[in-house]
Amino acid sequence: SQQGEEDPQALSIQEGENATMNCSYKTSINNLQWYRQNSGRGLVHLILIRSNEREKHSGRLRVTLDTSKKSSSLLITASRAADTASYFCATAGGTSYGKLTFGQGTILTVHP
Amino acid sequence: DVKVTQSSRYLVKRTGEKVFLECVQDMDHENMFWYRQDPGLGLRLIYFSYDVKMKEKGDIPEGYSVSREKKERFSLILESASTNQTSMYLCASGNRGRYEQYFGPGTRLTVT
């Protein structure tokens, strides 16, 4: 079953602007991850935030997690045309199998 | 760098054919996964494996089977392909106890 729900489904911005995507989930989690998928390709892991963390940074990426609201956000600062892709959140329940549940994704278009 | 390869980027099969999708990873990962990706539905887990010869059903296993005879290789089998199995198939691998997954480039399967 799909746990993560991303919002918005699509986002269109100009180069240099910030892009914010949100993810909500339903059950308790061990961690939440964000992945990027360029058109027609496989997914690439971007960042992981554990359930006991509230914020994490990686380069131009900032992820927040609010476990009380069961939600996360991904902020991409100073976006570039190369950031154009689909972005997915994925939640992990905590087994050693590493099983993830993915959301439906947000399509980000960055115009030069 | 972790490398996950899939046997074909594009595949066209006829209804009723038996289809094999192969996935190979070169990082000695214990966990391997098969997903299908459809527009508006995100990624859905078909099967996963946490060790050689071990497998677990995911969310949508009907019509599929898997085989893992060697640690580096995880095969997805469509016993009798149907048109509703037309989709993008993504393979991923990951370390036991860690949650990041590494994806292959995907196989776009069309069943006619």
mmCIF file of C-alpha atoms in Angstrom:
data_model
loop_
_atom_site.group_PDB
_atom_site.id
_atom_site.type_symbol
_atom_site.label_atom_id
_atom_site.label_comp_id
_atom_site.label_asym_id
_atom_site.label_seq_id
_atom_site.Cartn_x
_atom_site.Cartn_y
_atom_site.Cartn_z
ATOM 1 C CA SER A 1 0.000 0.000 0.000
ATOM 2 C CA GLN A 2 1.172 3.529 -0.694
ATOM 3 C CA GLN A 3 1.960 5.333 2.526
ATOM 4 C CA GLY A 4 3.615 8.514 1.359
ATOM 5 C CA GLU A 5 1.566 11.173 -0.307
ATOM 6 C CA GLU A 6 3.460 13.981 -1.980
ATOM 7 C CA ASP A 7 2.186 17.469 -2.466
ATOM 8 C CA PRO A 8 2.087 19.138 -4.899
ATOM 9 C CA GLN A 9 1.856 16.590 -7.687
ATOM 10 C CA ALA A 10 3.618 19.028 -10.006
ATOM 11 C CA LEU A 11 5.665 22.161 -9.431
ATOM 12 C CA SER A 12 6.990 24.595 -12.019
ATOM 13 C CA ILE A 13 9.506 27.290 -11.067
ATOM 14 C CA GLN A 14 12.230 29.506 -12.518
ATOM 15 C CA GLU A 15 15.934 28.851 -12.106
ATOM 16 C CA GLY A 16 17.230 30.388 -8.897
ATOM 17 C CA GLU A 17 13.945 29.996 -7.011
ATOM 18 C CA ASN A 18 13.456 27.602 -4.126
ATOM 19 C CA ALA A 19 11.329 24.474 -4.512
ATOM 20 C CA THR A 20 9.434 22.914 -1.628
ATOM 21 C CA MET A 21 7.801 19.506 -1.744
ATOM 22 C CA ASN A 22 5.803 17.891 1.020
ATOM 23 C CA CYS A 23 5.186 14.306 2.020
ATOM 24 C CA SER A 24 2.657 12.878 4.452
ATOM 25 C CA TYR A 25 2.524 9.341 5.776
ATOM 26 C CA LYS A 26 0.214 7.287 7.924
ATOM 27 C CA THR A 27 2.066 4.882 10.199
ATOM 28 C CA SER A 28 5.077 5.124 12.510
ATOM 29 C CA ILE A 29 8.428 5.068 10.781
ATOM 30 C CA ASN A 30 12.090 4.380 11.434
ATOM 31 C CA ASN A 31 13.239 6.865 8.806
ATOM 32 C CA LEU A 32 12.110 8.785 5.765
ATOM 33 C CA GLN A 33 14.064 9.183 2.565
ATOM 34 C CA TRP A 34 13.887 11.296 -0.564
ATOM 35 C CA TYR A 35 14.804 10.050 -4.026
ATOM 36 C CA ARG A 36 15.111 11.754 -7.391
ATOM 37 C CA GLN A 37 14.214 10.223 -10.733
ATOM 38 C CA ASN A 38 15.219 11.762 -14.006
ATOM 39 C CA SER A 39 12.868 11.077 -16.882
ATOM 40 C CA GLY A 40 12.671 7.369 -17.691
ATOM 41 C CA ARG A 41 15.568 6.414 -15.430
ATOM 42 C CA GLY A 42 16.117 4.697 -12.089
ATOM 43 C CA LEU A 43 15.847 6.464 -8.758
ATOM 44 C CA VAL A 44 18.773 8.075 -6.991
ATOM 45 C CA HIS A 45 18.920 8.341 -3.205
ATOM 46 C CA LEU A 46 19.184 11.952 -2.008
ATOM 47 C CA ILE A 47 18.877 12.071 1.749
ATOM 48 C CA LEU A 48 17.694 10.070 4.757
ATOM 49 C CA ILE A 49 16.264 11.524 7.963
ATOM 50 C CA ARG A 50 15.717 9.325 11.017
ATOM 51 C CA SER A 51 12.588 9.491 13.143
ATOM 52 C CA ASN A 52 14.476 11.145 16.005
ATOM 53 C CA GLU A 53 15.805 13.929 13.763
ATOM 54 C CA ARG A 54 13.935 17.109 12.896
ATOM 55 C CA GLU A 55 16.067 18.614 10.172
ATOM 56 C CA LYS A 56 18.881 17.559 7.896
ATOM 57 C CA HIS A 57 20.931 19.311 5.239
ATOM 58 C CA SER A 58 22.882 18.073 2.260
ATOM 59 C CA GLY A 59 24.255 20.688 -0.112
ATOM 60 C CA ARG A 60 21.270 22.622 -1.484
ATOM 61 C CA LEU A 61 18.816 20.160 0.065
ATOM 62 C CA ARG A 62 17.071 20.672 3.366
ATOM 63 C CA VAL A 63 14.725 18.057 4.772
ATOM 64 C CA THR A 64 12.471 18.451 7.778
ATOM 65 C CA LEU A 65 10.501 15.800 9.602
ATOM 66 C CA ASP A 66 7.559 16.294 11.941
ATOM 67 C CA THR A 67 6.611 12.915 13.379
ATOM 68 C CA SER A 68 3.703 14.398 15.342
ATOM 69 C CA LYS A 69 2.114 15.479 12.060
ATOM 70 C CA LYS A 70 3.506 12.531 10.126
ATOM 71 C CA SER A 71 4.909 14.819 7.486
ATOM 72 C CA SER A 72 8.181 15.802 5.852
ATOM 73 C CA SER A 73 9.294 18.487 3.465
ATOM 74 C CA LEU A 74 12.121 18.704 0.968
ATOM 75 C CA LEU A 75 13.480 22.143 0.131
ATOM 76 C CA ILE A 76 15.790 22.624 -2.841
ATOM 77 C CA THR A 77 17.402 26.046 -2.698
ATOM 78 C CA ALA A 78 18.618 28.063 -5.676
ATOM 79 C CA SER A 79 17.193 25.534 -8.115
ATOM 80 C CA ARG A 80 18.836 24.764 -11.435
ATOM 81 C CA ALA A 81 17.460 23.426 -14.703
ATOM 82 C CA ALA A 82 19.306 20.181 -13.912
ATOM 83 C CA ASP A 83 17.062 19.726 -10.844
ATOM 84 C CA THR A 84 14.161 19.020 -13.196
ATOM 85 C CA ALA A 85 13.029 15.523 -12.178
ATOM 86 C CA SER A 86 10.454 13.604 -10.175
ATOM 87 C CA TYR A 87 10.995 13.490 -6.432
ATOM 88 C CA PHE A 88 9.710 10.683 -4.230
ATOM 89 C CA CYS A 89 9.537 10.283 -0.505
ATOM 90 C CA ALA A 90 9.859 6.788 0.927
ATOM 91 C CA THR A 91 9.251 5.558 4.456
ATOM 92 C CA ALA A 92 10.941 2.668 6.261
ATOM 93 C CA GLY A 93 9.227 0.808 9.056
ATOM 94 C CA GLY A 94 12.322 -0.532 10.775
ATOM 95 C CA THR A 95 12.946 -4.103 9.733
ATOM 96 C CA SER A 96 16.445 -5.079 8.687
ATOM 97 C CA TYR A 97 15.078 -5.962 5.274
ATOM 98 C CA GLY A 98 15.108 -2.272 4.414
ATOM 99 C CA LYS A 99 11.672 -2.390 2.884
ATOM 100 C CA LEU A 100 10.433 1.023 1.740
ATOM 101 C CA THR A 101 7.010 2.385 0.884
ATOM 102 C CA PHE A 102 7.070 5.076 -1.794
ATOM 103 C CA GLY A 103 4.747 7.960 -2.445
ATOM 104 C CA GLN A 104 3.445 8.957 -5.845
ATOM 105 C CA GLY A 105 6.025 11.667 -6.388
ATOM 106 C CA THR A 106 6.236 15.351 -7.251
ATOM 107 C CA ILE A 107 7.224 16.375 -10.763
ATOM 108 C CA LEU A 108 9.516 19.403 -10.562
ATOM 109 C CA THR A 109 10.204 21.510 -13.642
ATOM 110 C CA VAL A 110 12.825 24.237 -13.395
ATOM 111 C CA HIS A 111 12.779 26.675 -16.292
ATOM 112 C CA PRO A 112 16.092 28.280 -17.343
ATOM 113 C CA ASP B 1 30.049 3.285 -6.871
ATOM 114 C CA VAL B 2 27.225 0.849 -6.460
ATOM 115 C CA LYS B 3 26.097 -0.508 -9.760
ATOM 116 C CA VAL B 4 22.761 -2.182 -10.367
ATOM 117 C CA THR B 5 22.178 -3.397 -13.885
ATOM 118 C CA GLN B 6 19.040 -4.708 -15.535
ATOM 119 C CA SER B 7 19.088 -7.020 -18.519
ATOM 120 C CA SER B 8 17.049 -4.858 -20.884
ATOM 121 C CA ARG B 9 16.000 -1.204 -21.102
ATOM 122 C CA TYR B 10 13.063 -1.964 -23.374
ATOM 123 C CA LEU B 11 11.210 -5.216 -23.901
ATOM 124 C CA VAL B 12 8.180 -6.114 -25.984
ATOM 125 C CA LYS B 13 6.420 -9.422 -25.334
ATOM 126 C CA ARG B 14 3.217 -11.114 -26.415
ATOM 127 C CA THR B 15 0.339 -11.983 -24.117
ATOM 128 C CA GLY B 16 0.871 -15.403 -22.570
ATOM 129 C CA GLU B 17 4.652 -15.425 -22.943
ATOM 130 C CA LYS B 18 6.904 -16.209 -20.003
ATOM 131 C CA VAL B 19 9.099 -13.202 -19.311
ATOM 132 C CA PHE B 20 12.352 -13.030 -17.365
ATOM 133 C CA LEU B 21 13.733 -9.767 -16.050
ATOM 134 C CA GLU B 22 17.241 -9.995 -14.644
ATOM 135 C CA CYS B 23 18.913 -7.729 -12.129
ATOM 136 C CA VAL B 24 22.545 -7.842 -11.016
ATOM 137 C CA GLN B 25 24.255 -5.786 -8.304
ATOM 138 C CA ASP B 26 27.967 -5.583 -7.657
ATOM 139 C CA MET B 27 28.072 -4.403 -4.030
ATOM 140 C CA ASP B 28 27.443 -7.631 -2.139
ATOM 141 C CA HIS B 29 24.100 -6.334 -0.861
ATOM 142 C CA GLU B 30 21.910 -8.757 1.048
ATOM 143 C CA ASN B 31 18.607 -7.115 0.141
ATOM 144 C CA MET B 32 17.175 -6.888 -3.347
ATOM 145 C CA PHE B 33 13.820 -5.558 -4.527
ATOM 146 C CA TRP B 34 11.559 -5.509 -7.564
ATOM 147 C CA TYR B 35 9.129 -2.633 -8.095
ATOM 148 C CA ARG B 36 6.794 -1.626 -10.838
ATOM 149 C CA GLN B 37 6.127 2.005 -11.582
ATOM 150 C CA ASP B 38 2.945 3.258 -13.194
ATOM 151 C CA PRO B 39 1.791 6.846 -13.795
ATOM 152 C CA GLY B 40 -0.126 8.196 -10.820
ATOM 153 C CA LEU B 41 0.633 5.134 -8.686
ATOM 154 C CA GLY B 42 4.283 5.671 -7.806
ATOM 155 C CA LEU B 43 6.462 2.648 -7.074
ATOM 156 C CA ARG B 44 4.827 -0.504 -5.820
ATOM 157 C CA LEU B 45 6.812 -3.366 -4.335
ATOM 158 C CA ILE B 46 6.330 -6.696 -6.075
ATOM 159 C CA TYR B 47 8.794 -8.953 -4.245
ATOM 160 C CA PHE B 48 11.934 -8.619 -2.221
ATOM 161 C CA SER B 49 14.699 -10.918 -1.072
ATOM 162 C CA TYR B 50 16.880 -10.602 2.017
ATOM 163 C CA ASP B 51 19.201 -13.517 1.291
ATOM 164 C CA VAL B 52 19.971 -16.154 -1.288
ATOM 165 C CA LYS B 53 16.956 -18.365 -1.915
ATOM 166 C CA MET B 54 14.852 -16.232 0.436
ATOM 167 C CA LYS B 55 11.957 -14.161 -0.842
ATOM 168 C CA GLU B 56 9.023 -12.233 0.528
ATOM 169 C CA LYS B 57 5.902 -10.963 -1.188
ATOM 170 C CA GLY B 58 5.487 -7.248 -1.532
ATOM 171 C CA ASP B 59 2.276 -5.366 -2.086
ATOM 172 C CA ILE B 60 1.417 -6.668 -5.567
ATOM 173 C CA PRO B 61 2.896 -10.165 -6.081
ATOM 174 C CA GLU B 62 0.039 -11.614 -8.118
ATOM 175 C CA GLY B 63 1.143 -12.781 -11.537
ATOM 176 C CA TYR B 64 4.834 -12.627 -10.633
ATOM 177 C CA SER B 65 7.462 -14.889 -9.142
ATOM 178 C CA VAL B 66 11.123 -14.365 -8.314
ATOM 179 C CA SER B 67 14.341 -16.297 -8.080
ATOM 180 C CA ARG B 68 17.518 -15.595 -6.187
ATOM 181 C CA GLU B 69 20.034 -18.375 -6.666
ATOM 182 C CA LYS B 70 23.090 -16.148 -6.230
ATOM 183 C CA LYS B 71 23.565 -13.162 -3.963
ATOM 184 C CA GLU B 72 24.213 -10.712 -6.769
ATOM 185 C CA ARG B 73 21.323 -11.730 -9.013
ATOM 186 C CA PHE B 74 17.576 -11.335 -8.533
ATOM 187 C CA SER B 75 15.198 -12.366 -11.286
ATOM 188 C CA LEU B 76 11.588 -11.373 -11.779
ATOM 189 C CA ILE B 77 9.434 -13.814 -13.712
ATOM 190 C CA LEU B 78 6.097 -13.143 -15.348
ATOM 191 C CA GLU B 79 4.686 -16.622 -15.704
ATOM 192 C CA SER B 80 2.136 -15.663 -18.371
ATOM 193 C CA ALA B 81 2.413 -12.045 -19.405
ATOM 194 C CA SER B 82 -0.751 -10.005 -19.619
ATOM 195 C CA THR B 83 -1.392 -6.526 -20.998
ATOM 196 C CA ASN B 84 -1.952 -5.144 -17.482
ATOM 197 C CA GLN B 85 1.670 -5.988 -16.728
ATOM 198 C CA THR B 86 2.836 -3.355 -19.202
ATOM 199 C CA SER B 87 4.887 -1.100 -16.961
ATOM 200 C CA MET B 88 8.310 0.176 -15.941
ATOM 201 C CA TYR B 89 10.086 -2.387 -13.765
ATOM 202 C CA LEU B 90 12.756 -1.200 -11.367
ATOM 203 C CA CYS B 91 15.225 -3.324 -9.454
ATOM 204 C CA ALA B 92 17.012 -2.095 -6.335
ATOM 205 C CA SER B 93 19.481 -3.394 -3.777
ATOM 206 C CA GLY B 94 20.542 -2.423 -0.283
ATOM 207 C CA ASN B 95 22.616 -3.479 2.695
ATOM 208 C CA ARG B 96 21.076 -5.364 5.582
ATOM 209 C CA GLY B 97 20.399 -2.981 8.447
ATOM 210 C CA ARG B 98 20.589 0.060 6.196
ATOM 211 C CA TYR B 99 17.721 1.618 4.370
ATOM 212 C CA GLU B 100 19.123 3.375 1.335
ATOM 213 C CA GLN B 101 18.307 1.567 -1.865
ATOM 214 C CA TYR B 102 20.286 1.668 -5.080
ATOM 215 C CA PHE B 103 18.299 1.403 -8.267
ATOM 216 C CA GLY B 104 18.929 0.031 -11.711
ATOM 217 C CA PRO B 105 17.969 2.031 -14.827
ATOM 218 C CA GLY B 106 14.664 0.213 -15.236
ATOM 219 C CA THR B 107 13.096 -2.015 -17.872
ATOM 220 C CA ARG B 108 10.133 -0.683 -19.784
ATOM 221 C CA LEU B 109 8.048 -3.735 -20.615
ATOM 222 C CA THR B 110 5.245 -3.655 -23.142
ATOM 223 C CA VAL B 111 2.915 -6.645 -23.402
ATOM 224 C CA THR B 112 0.836 -6.730 -26.569
#
